[in-house]
mmCIF file with all atom_site columns, C-alpha atoms in Angstrom:
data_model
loop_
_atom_site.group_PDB
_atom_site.id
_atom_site.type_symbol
_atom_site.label_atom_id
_atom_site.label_alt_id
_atom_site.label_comp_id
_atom_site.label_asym_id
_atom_site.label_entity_id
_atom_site.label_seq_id
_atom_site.pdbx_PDB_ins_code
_atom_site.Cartn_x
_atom_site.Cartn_y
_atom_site.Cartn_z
_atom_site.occupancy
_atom_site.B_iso_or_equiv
_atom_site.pdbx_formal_charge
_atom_site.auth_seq_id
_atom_site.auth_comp_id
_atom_site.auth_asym_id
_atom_site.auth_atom_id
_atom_site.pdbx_PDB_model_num
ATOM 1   C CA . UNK A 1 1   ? -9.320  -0.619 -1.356  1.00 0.00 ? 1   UNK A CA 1
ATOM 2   C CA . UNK A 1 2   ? -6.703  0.041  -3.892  1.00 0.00 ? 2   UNK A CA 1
ATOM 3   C CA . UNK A 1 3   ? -3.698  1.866  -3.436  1.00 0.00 ? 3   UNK A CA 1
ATOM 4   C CA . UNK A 1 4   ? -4.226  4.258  -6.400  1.00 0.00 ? 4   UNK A CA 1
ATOM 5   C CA . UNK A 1 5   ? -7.856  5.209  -5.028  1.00 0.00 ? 5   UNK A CA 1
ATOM 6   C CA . UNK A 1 6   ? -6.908  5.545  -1.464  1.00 0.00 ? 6   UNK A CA 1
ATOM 7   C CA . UNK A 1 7   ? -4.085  8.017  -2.511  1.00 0.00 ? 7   UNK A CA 1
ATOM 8   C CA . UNK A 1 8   ? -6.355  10.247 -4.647  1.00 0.00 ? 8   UNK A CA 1
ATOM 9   C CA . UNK A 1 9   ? -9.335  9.896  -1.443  1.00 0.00 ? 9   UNK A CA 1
ATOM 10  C CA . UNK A 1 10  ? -6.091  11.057 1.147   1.00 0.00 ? 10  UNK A CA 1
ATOM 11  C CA . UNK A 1 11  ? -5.272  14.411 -0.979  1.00 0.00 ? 11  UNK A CA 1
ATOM 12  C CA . UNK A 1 12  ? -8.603  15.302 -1.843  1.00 0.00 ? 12  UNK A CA 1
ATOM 13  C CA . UNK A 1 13  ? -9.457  15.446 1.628   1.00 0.00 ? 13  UNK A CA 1
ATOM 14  C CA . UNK A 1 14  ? -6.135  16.756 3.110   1.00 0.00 ? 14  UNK A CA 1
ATOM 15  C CA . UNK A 1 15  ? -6.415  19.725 0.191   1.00 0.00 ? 15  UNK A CA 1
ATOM 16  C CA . UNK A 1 16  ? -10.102 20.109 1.071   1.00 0.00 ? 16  UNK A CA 1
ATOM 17  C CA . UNK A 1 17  ? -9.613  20.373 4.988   1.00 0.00 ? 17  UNK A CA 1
ATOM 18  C CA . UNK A 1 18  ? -6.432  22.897 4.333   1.00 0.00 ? 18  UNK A CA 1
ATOM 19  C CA . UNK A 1 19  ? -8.524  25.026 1.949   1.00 0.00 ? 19  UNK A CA 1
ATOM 20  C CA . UNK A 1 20  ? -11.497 25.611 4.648   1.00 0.00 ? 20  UNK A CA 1
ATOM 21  C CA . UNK A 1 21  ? -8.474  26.200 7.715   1.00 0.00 ? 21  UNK A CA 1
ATOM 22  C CA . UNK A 1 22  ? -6.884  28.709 5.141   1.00 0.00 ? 22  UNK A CA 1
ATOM 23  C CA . UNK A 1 23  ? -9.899  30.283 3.646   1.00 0.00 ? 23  UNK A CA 1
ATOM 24  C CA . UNK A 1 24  ? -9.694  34.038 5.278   1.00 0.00 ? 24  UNK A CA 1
ATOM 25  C CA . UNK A 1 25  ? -5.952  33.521 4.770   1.00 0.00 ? 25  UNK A CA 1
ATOM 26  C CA . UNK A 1 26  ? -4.640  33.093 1.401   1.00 0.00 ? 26  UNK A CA 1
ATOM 27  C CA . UNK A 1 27  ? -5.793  34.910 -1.462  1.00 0.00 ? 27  UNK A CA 1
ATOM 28  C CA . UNK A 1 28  ? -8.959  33.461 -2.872  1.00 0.00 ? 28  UNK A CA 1
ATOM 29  C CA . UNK A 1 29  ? -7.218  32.498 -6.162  1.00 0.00 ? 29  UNK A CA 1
ATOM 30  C CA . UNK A 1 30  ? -5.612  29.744 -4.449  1.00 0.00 ? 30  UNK A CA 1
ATOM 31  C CA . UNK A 1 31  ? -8.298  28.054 -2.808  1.00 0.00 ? 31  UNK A CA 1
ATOM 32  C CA . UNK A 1 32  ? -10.463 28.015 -5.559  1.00 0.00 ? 32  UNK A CA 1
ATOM 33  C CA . UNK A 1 33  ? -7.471  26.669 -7.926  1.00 0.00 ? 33  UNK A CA 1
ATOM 34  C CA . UNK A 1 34  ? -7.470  24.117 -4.639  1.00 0.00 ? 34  UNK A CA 1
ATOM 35  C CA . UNK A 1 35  ? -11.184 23.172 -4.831  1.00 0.00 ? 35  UNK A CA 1
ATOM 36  C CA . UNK A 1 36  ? -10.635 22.925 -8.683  1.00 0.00 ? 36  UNK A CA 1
ATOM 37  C CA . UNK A 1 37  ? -7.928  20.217 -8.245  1.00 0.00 ? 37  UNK A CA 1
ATOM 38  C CA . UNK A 1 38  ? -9.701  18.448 -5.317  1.00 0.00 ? 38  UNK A CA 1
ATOM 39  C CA . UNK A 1 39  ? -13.219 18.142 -7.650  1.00 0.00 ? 39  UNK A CA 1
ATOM 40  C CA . UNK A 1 40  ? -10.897 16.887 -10.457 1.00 0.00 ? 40  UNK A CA 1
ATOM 41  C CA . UNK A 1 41  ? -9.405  14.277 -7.615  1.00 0.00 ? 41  UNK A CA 1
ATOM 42  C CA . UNK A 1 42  ? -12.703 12.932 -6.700  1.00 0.00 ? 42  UNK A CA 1
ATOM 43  C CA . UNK A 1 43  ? -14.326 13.039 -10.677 1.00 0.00 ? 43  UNK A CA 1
ATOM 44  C CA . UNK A 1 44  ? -10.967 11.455 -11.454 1.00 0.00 ? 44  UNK A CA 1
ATOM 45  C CA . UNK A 1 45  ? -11.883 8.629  -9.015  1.00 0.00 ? 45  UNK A CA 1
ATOM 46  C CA . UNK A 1 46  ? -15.052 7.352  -10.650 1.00 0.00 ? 46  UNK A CA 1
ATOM 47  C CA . UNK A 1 47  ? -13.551 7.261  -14.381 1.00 0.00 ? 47  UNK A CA 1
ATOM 48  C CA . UNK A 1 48  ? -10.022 6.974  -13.850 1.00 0.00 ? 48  UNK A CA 1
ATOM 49  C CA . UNK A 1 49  ? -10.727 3.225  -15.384 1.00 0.00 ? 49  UNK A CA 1
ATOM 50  C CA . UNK A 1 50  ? -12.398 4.566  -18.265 1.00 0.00 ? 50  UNK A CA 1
ATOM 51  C CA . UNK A 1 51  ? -9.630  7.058  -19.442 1.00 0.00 ? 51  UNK A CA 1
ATOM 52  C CA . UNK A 1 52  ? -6.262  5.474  -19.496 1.00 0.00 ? 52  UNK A CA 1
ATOM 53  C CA . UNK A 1 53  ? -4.809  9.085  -20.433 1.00 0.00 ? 53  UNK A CA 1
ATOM 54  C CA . UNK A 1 54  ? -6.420  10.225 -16.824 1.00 0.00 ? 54  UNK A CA 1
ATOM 55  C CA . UNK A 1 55  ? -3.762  8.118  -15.016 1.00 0.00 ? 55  UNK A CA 1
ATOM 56  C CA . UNK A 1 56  ? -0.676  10.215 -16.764 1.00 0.00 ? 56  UNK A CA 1
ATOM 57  C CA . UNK A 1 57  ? -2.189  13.495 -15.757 1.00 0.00 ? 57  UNK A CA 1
ATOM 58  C CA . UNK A 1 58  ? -2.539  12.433 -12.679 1.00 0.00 ? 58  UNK A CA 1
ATOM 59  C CA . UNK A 1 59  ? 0.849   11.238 -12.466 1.00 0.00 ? 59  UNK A CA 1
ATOM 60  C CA . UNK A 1 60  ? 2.252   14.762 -13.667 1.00 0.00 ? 60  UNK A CA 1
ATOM 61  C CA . UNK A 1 61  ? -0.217  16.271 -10.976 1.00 0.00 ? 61  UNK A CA 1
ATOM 62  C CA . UNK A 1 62  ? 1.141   14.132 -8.166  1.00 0.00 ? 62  UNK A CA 1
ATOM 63  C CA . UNK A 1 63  ? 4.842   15.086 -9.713  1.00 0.00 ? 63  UNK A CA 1
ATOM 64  C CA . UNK A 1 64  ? 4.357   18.907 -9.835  1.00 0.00 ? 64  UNK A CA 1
ATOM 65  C CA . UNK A 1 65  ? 2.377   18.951 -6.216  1.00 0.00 ? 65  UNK A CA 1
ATOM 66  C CA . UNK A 1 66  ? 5.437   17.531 -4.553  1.00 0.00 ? 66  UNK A CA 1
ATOM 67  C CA . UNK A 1 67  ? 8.073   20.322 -6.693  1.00 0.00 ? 67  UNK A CA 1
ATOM 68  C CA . UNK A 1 68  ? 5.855   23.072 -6.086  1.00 0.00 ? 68  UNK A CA 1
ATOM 69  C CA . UNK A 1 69  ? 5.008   22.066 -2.350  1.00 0.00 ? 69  UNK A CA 1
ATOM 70  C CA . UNK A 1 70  ? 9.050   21.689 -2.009  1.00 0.00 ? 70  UNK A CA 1
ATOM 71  C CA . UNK A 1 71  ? 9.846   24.966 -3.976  1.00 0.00 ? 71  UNK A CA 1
ATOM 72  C CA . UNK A 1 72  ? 6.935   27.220 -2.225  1.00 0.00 ? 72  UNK A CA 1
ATOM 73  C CA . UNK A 1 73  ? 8.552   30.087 0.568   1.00 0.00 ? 73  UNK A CA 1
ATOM 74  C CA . UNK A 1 74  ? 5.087   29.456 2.425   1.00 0.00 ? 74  UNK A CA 1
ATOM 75  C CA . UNK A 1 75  ? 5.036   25.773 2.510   1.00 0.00 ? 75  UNK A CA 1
ATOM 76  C CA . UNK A 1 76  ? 9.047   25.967 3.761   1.00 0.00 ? 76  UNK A CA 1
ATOM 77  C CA . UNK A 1 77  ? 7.677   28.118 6.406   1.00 0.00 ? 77  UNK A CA 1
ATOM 78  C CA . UNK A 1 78  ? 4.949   26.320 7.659   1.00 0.00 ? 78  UNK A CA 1
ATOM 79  C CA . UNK A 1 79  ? 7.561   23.692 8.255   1.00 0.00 ? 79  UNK A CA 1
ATOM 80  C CA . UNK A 1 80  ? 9.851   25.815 9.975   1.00 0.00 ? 80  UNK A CA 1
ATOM 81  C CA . UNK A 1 81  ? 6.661   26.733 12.450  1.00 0.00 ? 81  UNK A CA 1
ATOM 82  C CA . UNK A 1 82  ? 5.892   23.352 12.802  1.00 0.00 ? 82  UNK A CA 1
ATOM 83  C CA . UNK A 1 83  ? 4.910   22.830 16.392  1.00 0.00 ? 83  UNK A CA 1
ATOM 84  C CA . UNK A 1 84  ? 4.084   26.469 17.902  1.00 0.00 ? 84  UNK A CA 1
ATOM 85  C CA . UNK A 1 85  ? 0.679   25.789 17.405  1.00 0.00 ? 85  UNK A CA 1
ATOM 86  C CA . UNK A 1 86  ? -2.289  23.344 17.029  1.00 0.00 ? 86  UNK A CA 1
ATOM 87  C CA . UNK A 1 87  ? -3.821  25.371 13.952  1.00 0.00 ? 87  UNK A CA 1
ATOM 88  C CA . UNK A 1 88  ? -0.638  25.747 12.164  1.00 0.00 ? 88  UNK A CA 1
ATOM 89  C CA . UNK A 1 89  ? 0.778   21.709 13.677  1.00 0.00 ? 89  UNK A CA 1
ATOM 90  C CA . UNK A 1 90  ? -3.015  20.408 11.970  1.00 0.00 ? 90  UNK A CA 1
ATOM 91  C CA . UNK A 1 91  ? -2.328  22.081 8.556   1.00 0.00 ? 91  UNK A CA 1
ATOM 92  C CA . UNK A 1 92  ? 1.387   21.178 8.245   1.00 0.00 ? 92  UNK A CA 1
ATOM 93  C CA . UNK A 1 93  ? 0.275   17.432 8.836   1.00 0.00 ? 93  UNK A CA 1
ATOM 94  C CA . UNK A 1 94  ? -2.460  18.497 6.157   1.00 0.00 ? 94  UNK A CA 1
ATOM 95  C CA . UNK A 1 95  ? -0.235  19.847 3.766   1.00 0.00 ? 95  UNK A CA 1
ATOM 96  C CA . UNK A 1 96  ? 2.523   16.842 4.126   1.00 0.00 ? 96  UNK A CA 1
ATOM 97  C CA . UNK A 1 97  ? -0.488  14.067 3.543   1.00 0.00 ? 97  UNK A CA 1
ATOM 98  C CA . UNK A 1 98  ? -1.875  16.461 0.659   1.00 0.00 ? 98  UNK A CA 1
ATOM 99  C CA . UNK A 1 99  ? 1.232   17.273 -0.793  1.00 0.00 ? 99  UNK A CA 1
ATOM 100 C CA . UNK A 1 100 ? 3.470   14.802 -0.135  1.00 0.00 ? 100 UNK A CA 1
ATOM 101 C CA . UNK A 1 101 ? 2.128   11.272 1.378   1.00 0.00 ? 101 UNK A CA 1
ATOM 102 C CA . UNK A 1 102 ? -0.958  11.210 -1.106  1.00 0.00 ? 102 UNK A CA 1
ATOM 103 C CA . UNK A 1 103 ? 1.115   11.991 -4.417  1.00 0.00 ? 103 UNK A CA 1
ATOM 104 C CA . UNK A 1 104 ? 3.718   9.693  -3.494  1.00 0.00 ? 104 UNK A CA 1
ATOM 105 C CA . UNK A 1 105 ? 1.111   6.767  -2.778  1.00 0.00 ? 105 UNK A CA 1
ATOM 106 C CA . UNK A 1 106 ? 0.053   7.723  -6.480  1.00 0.00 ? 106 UNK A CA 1
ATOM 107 C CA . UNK A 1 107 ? 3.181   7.312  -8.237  1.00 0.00 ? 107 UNK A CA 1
ATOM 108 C CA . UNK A 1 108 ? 4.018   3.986  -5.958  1.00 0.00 ? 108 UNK A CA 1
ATOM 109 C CA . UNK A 1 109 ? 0.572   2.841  -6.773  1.00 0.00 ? 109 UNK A CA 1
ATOM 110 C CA . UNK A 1 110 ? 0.493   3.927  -10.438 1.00 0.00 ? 110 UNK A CA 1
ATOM 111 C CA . UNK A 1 111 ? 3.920   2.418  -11.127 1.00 0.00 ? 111 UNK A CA 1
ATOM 112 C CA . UNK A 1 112 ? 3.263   -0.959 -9.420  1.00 0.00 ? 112 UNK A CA 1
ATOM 113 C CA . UNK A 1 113 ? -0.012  -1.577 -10.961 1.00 0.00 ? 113 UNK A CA 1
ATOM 114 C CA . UNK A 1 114 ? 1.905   -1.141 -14.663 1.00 0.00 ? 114 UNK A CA 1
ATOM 115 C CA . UNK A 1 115 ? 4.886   -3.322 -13.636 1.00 0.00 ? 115 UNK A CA 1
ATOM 116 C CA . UNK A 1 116 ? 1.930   -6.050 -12.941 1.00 0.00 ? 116 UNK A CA 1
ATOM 117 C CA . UNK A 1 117 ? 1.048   -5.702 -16.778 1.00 0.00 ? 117 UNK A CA 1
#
């Protein structure tokens, strides 16, 4: 499997898992802007090879998940709890493969499939 679709398979699923855990949690806004972005990742999968212009949005995507994961007071918290529970341990290993490990896969991916052109 290639890199680039593995990546987008590993944070579609890691955002869809966290969204269920957090779903009586977090306002609603945010999981449905979640399940919006994780039904873009997997439509995104079957014609990222038909829209070249699909692969730069994606690339911004992976770019701002990793600032706004970095920059969010919740997200910094979760880390900092990190441990005191299996619930809270499950969706900070979630939230690093969906916001961190996936996107990062991307841009390695994306950036090593141009450099073969």
């Amino acid at each position: 499997m290639k890199l680039i679709y593995f990546s987008l398979i590993l944070t579609a699923i890691s955002l869809l898992i966290g969204s269920i855990m957090l779903l009586n949690l977090v306002p609603r806004i945010l999981i449905i802007g979640t399940l919006a972005i994780v039904a873009f990742l997997i439509i995104s999968l079957f014609t990222i090879n038909k829209y070249a212009v699909l692969k730069y949005i994606l690339l911004i995507l992976a770019i701002l998940a990793i600032i706004i994961s970095s920059s969010s007071k919740a997200h910094i918290q979760a880390f900092r709890e990190f441990g005191q529970s299996l619930y809270i341990t499950t969706l900070d290993i979630l939230m690093i493969l969906g916001f961190y490990v996936g996107p990062i896969l991307y841009i390695v991916a994306l950036f090593r499939d141009n450099l073969k052109k």
